[in-house]
Short mmCIF file of C-alpha atoms in Angstrom, two decimals:
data_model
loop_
_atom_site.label_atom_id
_atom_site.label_comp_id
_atom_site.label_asym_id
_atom_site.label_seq_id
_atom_site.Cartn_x
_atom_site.Cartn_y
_atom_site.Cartn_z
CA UNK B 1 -7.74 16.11 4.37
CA UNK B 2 -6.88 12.31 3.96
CA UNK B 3 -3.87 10.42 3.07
CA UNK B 4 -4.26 7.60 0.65
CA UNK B 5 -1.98 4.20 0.16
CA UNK B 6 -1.99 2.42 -2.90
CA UNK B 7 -1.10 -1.31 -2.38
CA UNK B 8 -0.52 -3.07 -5.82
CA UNK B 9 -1.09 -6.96 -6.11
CA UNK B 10 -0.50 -9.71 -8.24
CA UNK B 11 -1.40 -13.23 -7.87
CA UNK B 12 -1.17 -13.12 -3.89
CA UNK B 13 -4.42 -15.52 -3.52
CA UNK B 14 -1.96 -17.80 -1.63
CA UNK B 15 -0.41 -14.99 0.62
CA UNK B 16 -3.34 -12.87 1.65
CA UNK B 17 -5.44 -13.39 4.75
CA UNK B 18 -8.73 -11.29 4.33
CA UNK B 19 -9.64 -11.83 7.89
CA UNK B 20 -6.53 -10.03 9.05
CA UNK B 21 -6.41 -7.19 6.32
CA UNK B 22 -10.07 -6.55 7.25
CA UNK B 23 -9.08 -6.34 11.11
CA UNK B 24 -6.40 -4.28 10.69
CA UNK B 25 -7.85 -1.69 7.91
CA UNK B 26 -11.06 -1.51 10.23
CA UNK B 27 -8.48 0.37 12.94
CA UNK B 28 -7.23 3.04 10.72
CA UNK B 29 -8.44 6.33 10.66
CA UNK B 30 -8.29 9.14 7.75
CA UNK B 31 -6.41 6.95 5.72
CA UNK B 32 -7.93 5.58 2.20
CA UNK B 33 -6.72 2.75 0.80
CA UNK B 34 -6.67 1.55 -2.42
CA UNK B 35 -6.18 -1.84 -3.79
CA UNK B 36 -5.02 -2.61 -7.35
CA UNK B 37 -5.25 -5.61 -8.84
CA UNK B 38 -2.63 -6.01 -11.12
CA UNK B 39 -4.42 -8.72 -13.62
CA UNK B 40 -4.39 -11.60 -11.55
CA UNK B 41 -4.50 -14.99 -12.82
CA UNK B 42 -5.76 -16.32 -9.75
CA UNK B 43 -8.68 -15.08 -6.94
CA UNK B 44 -6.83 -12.20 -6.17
CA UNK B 45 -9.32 -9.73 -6.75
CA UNK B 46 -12.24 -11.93 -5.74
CA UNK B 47 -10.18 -11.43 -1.90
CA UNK B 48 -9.86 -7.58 -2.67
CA UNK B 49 -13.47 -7.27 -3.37
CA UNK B 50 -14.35 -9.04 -0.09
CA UNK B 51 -12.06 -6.60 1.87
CA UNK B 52 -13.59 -3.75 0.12
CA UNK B 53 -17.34 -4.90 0.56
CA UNK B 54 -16.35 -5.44 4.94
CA UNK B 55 -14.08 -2.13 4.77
CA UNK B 56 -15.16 1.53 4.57
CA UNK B 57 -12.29 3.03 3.75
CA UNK B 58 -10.77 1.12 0.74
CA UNK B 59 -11.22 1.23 -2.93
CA UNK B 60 -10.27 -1.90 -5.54
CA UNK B 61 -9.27 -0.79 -8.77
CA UNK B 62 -8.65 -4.07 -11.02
CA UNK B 63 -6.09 -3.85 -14.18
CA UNK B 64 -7.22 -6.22 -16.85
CA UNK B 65 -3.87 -5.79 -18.79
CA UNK B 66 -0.35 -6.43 -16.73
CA UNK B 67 1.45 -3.24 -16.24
CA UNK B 68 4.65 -2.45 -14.85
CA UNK B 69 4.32 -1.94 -10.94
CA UNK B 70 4.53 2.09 -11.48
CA UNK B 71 2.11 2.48 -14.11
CA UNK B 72 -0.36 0.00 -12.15
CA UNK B 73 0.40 3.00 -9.06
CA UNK B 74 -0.26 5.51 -11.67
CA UNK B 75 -3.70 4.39 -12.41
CA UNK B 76 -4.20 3.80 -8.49
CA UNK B 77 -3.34 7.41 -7.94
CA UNK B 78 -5.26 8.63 -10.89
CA UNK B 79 -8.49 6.75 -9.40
CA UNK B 80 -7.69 8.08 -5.66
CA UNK B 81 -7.10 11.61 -6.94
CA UNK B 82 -10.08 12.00 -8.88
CA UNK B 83 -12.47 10.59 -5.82
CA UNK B 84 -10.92 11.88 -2.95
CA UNK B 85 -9.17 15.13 -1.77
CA UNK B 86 -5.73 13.59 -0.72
CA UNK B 87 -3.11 15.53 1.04
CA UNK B 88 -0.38 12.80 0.24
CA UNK B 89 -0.57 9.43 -1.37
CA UNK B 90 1.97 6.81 -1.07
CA UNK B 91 2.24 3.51 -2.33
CA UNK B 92 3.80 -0.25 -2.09
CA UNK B 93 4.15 -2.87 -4.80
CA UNK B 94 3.69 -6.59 -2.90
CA UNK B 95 5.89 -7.67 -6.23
CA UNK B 96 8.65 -6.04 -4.90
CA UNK B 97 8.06 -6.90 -0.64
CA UNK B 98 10.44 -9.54 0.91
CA UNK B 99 7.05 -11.56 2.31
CA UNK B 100 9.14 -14.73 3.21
CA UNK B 101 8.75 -13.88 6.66
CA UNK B 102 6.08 -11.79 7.59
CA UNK B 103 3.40 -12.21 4.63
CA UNK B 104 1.10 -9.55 3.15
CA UNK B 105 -0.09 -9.44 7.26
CA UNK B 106 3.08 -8.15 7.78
CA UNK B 107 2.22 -5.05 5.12
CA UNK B 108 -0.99 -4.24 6.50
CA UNK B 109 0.22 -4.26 10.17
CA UNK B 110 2.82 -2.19 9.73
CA UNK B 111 0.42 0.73 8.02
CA UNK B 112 -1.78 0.34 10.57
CA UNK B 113 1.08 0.62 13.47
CA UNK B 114 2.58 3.88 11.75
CA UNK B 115 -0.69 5.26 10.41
CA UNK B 116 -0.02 8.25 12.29
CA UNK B 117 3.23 8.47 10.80
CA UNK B 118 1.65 8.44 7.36
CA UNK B 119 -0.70 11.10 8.07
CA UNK B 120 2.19 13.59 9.54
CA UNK B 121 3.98 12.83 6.41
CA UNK B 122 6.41 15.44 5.45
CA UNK B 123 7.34 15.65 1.50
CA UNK B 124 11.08 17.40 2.68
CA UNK B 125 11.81 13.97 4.67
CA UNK B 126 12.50 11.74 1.10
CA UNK B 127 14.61 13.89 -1.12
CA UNK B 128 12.74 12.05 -4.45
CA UNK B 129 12.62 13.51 -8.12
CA UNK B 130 9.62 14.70 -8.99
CA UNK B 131 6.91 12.44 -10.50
CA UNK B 132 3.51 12.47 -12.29
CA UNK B 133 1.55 13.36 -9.21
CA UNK B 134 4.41 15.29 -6.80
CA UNK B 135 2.68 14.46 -3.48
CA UNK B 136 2.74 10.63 -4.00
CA UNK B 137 5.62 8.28 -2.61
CA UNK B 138 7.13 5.14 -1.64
CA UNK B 139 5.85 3.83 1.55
CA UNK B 140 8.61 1.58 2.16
CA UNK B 141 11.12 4.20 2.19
CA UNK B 142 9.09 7.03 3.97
CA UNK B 143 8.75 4.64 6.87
CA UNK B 144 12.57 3.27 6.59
CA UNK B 145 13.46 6.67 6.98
CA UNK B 146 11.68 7.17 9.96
CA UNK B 147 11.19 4.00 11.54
CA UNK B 148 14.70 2.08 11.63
CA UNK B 149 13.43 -0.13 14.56
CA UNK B 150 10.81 -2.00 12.73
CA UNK B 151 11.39 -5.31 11.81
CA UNK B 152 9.30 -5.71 8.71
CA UNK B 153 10.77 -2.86 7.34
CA UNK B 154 14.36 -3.72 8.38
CA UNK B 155 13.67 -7.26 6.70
CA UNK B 156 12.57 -5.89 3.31
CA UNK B 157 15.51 -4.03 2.73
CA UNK B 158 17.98 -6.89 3.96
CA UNK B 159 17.67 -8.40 0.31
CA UNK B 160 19.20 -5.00 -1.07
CA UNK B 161 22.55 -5.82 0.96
#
């Protein structure tokens, strides 16, 4: 059984580096990752696509309308769920990542550093309501929890100080 991450974009044509998302997804293993394009106004999901099309393991789902960051993870999980059998799914907004300093390559480095991590994930080590789907959650926080020493972590939530 797989873990999935949902990764939600908007307008990040400027920010993304297809070379290095494609590098980095190619090392994981057993995770499934899902990109949603959040109706981009610029060639964000063109970039998506191209990952995709290099990358077995990832999905694009593209949003034609602009929803809120949750719903657009909603309709990620909805499309992850119904095509694969997922033990946990968590997701990350680029919206809401601190990217001044280490970019999107910064997000996709990280999974790939902790994807073992992510597959141990334990739903007892966030103590979160419960939501639509009860096995999905935040990234960002899972590995905050667990990894305190990692800088791209530790620099996302320095703007909540």
């Amino acid at each position: 059984m797989k873990t999935g991450i949902i990764i939600i974009f908007h307008n990040n044509e400027k920010e993304m580096d297809t070379d290095y998302f494609i590098e980095q997804i190619q090392q994981t293993r057993n995770l499934e990752l899902c990109l949603v394009n959040n109706d981009s106004k610029d060639n964000t999901y063109g970039l998506l696509r191209d990952v995709k099309d290099e990358c077995d393991n990832v999905s694009v789902v593209n949003v034609r309308k602009f929803k809120s960051d949750m719903a657009a993870v909603k309709a990620g999980a909805r499309y992850m769920f119904s095509e694969f059998d997922l033990k946990h799914l968590g997701y990350v907004s680029t919206n809401m990542l601190n990217i001044k300093y280490h970019g999107l390559n910064g997000l996709i480095e990280v999974i790939t550093e902790n994807q073992d991590a992510i597959l141990n994930y334990k739903i007892k080590t966030l103590k979160k309501k419960q939501t639509l789907f009860q096995s999905l959650f935040s990234l960002l926080d899972y590995l905050k929890k667990i990894r305190e020493n990692n800088t791209f972590i530790n620099v996302q939530y320095q703007r909540n100080l």
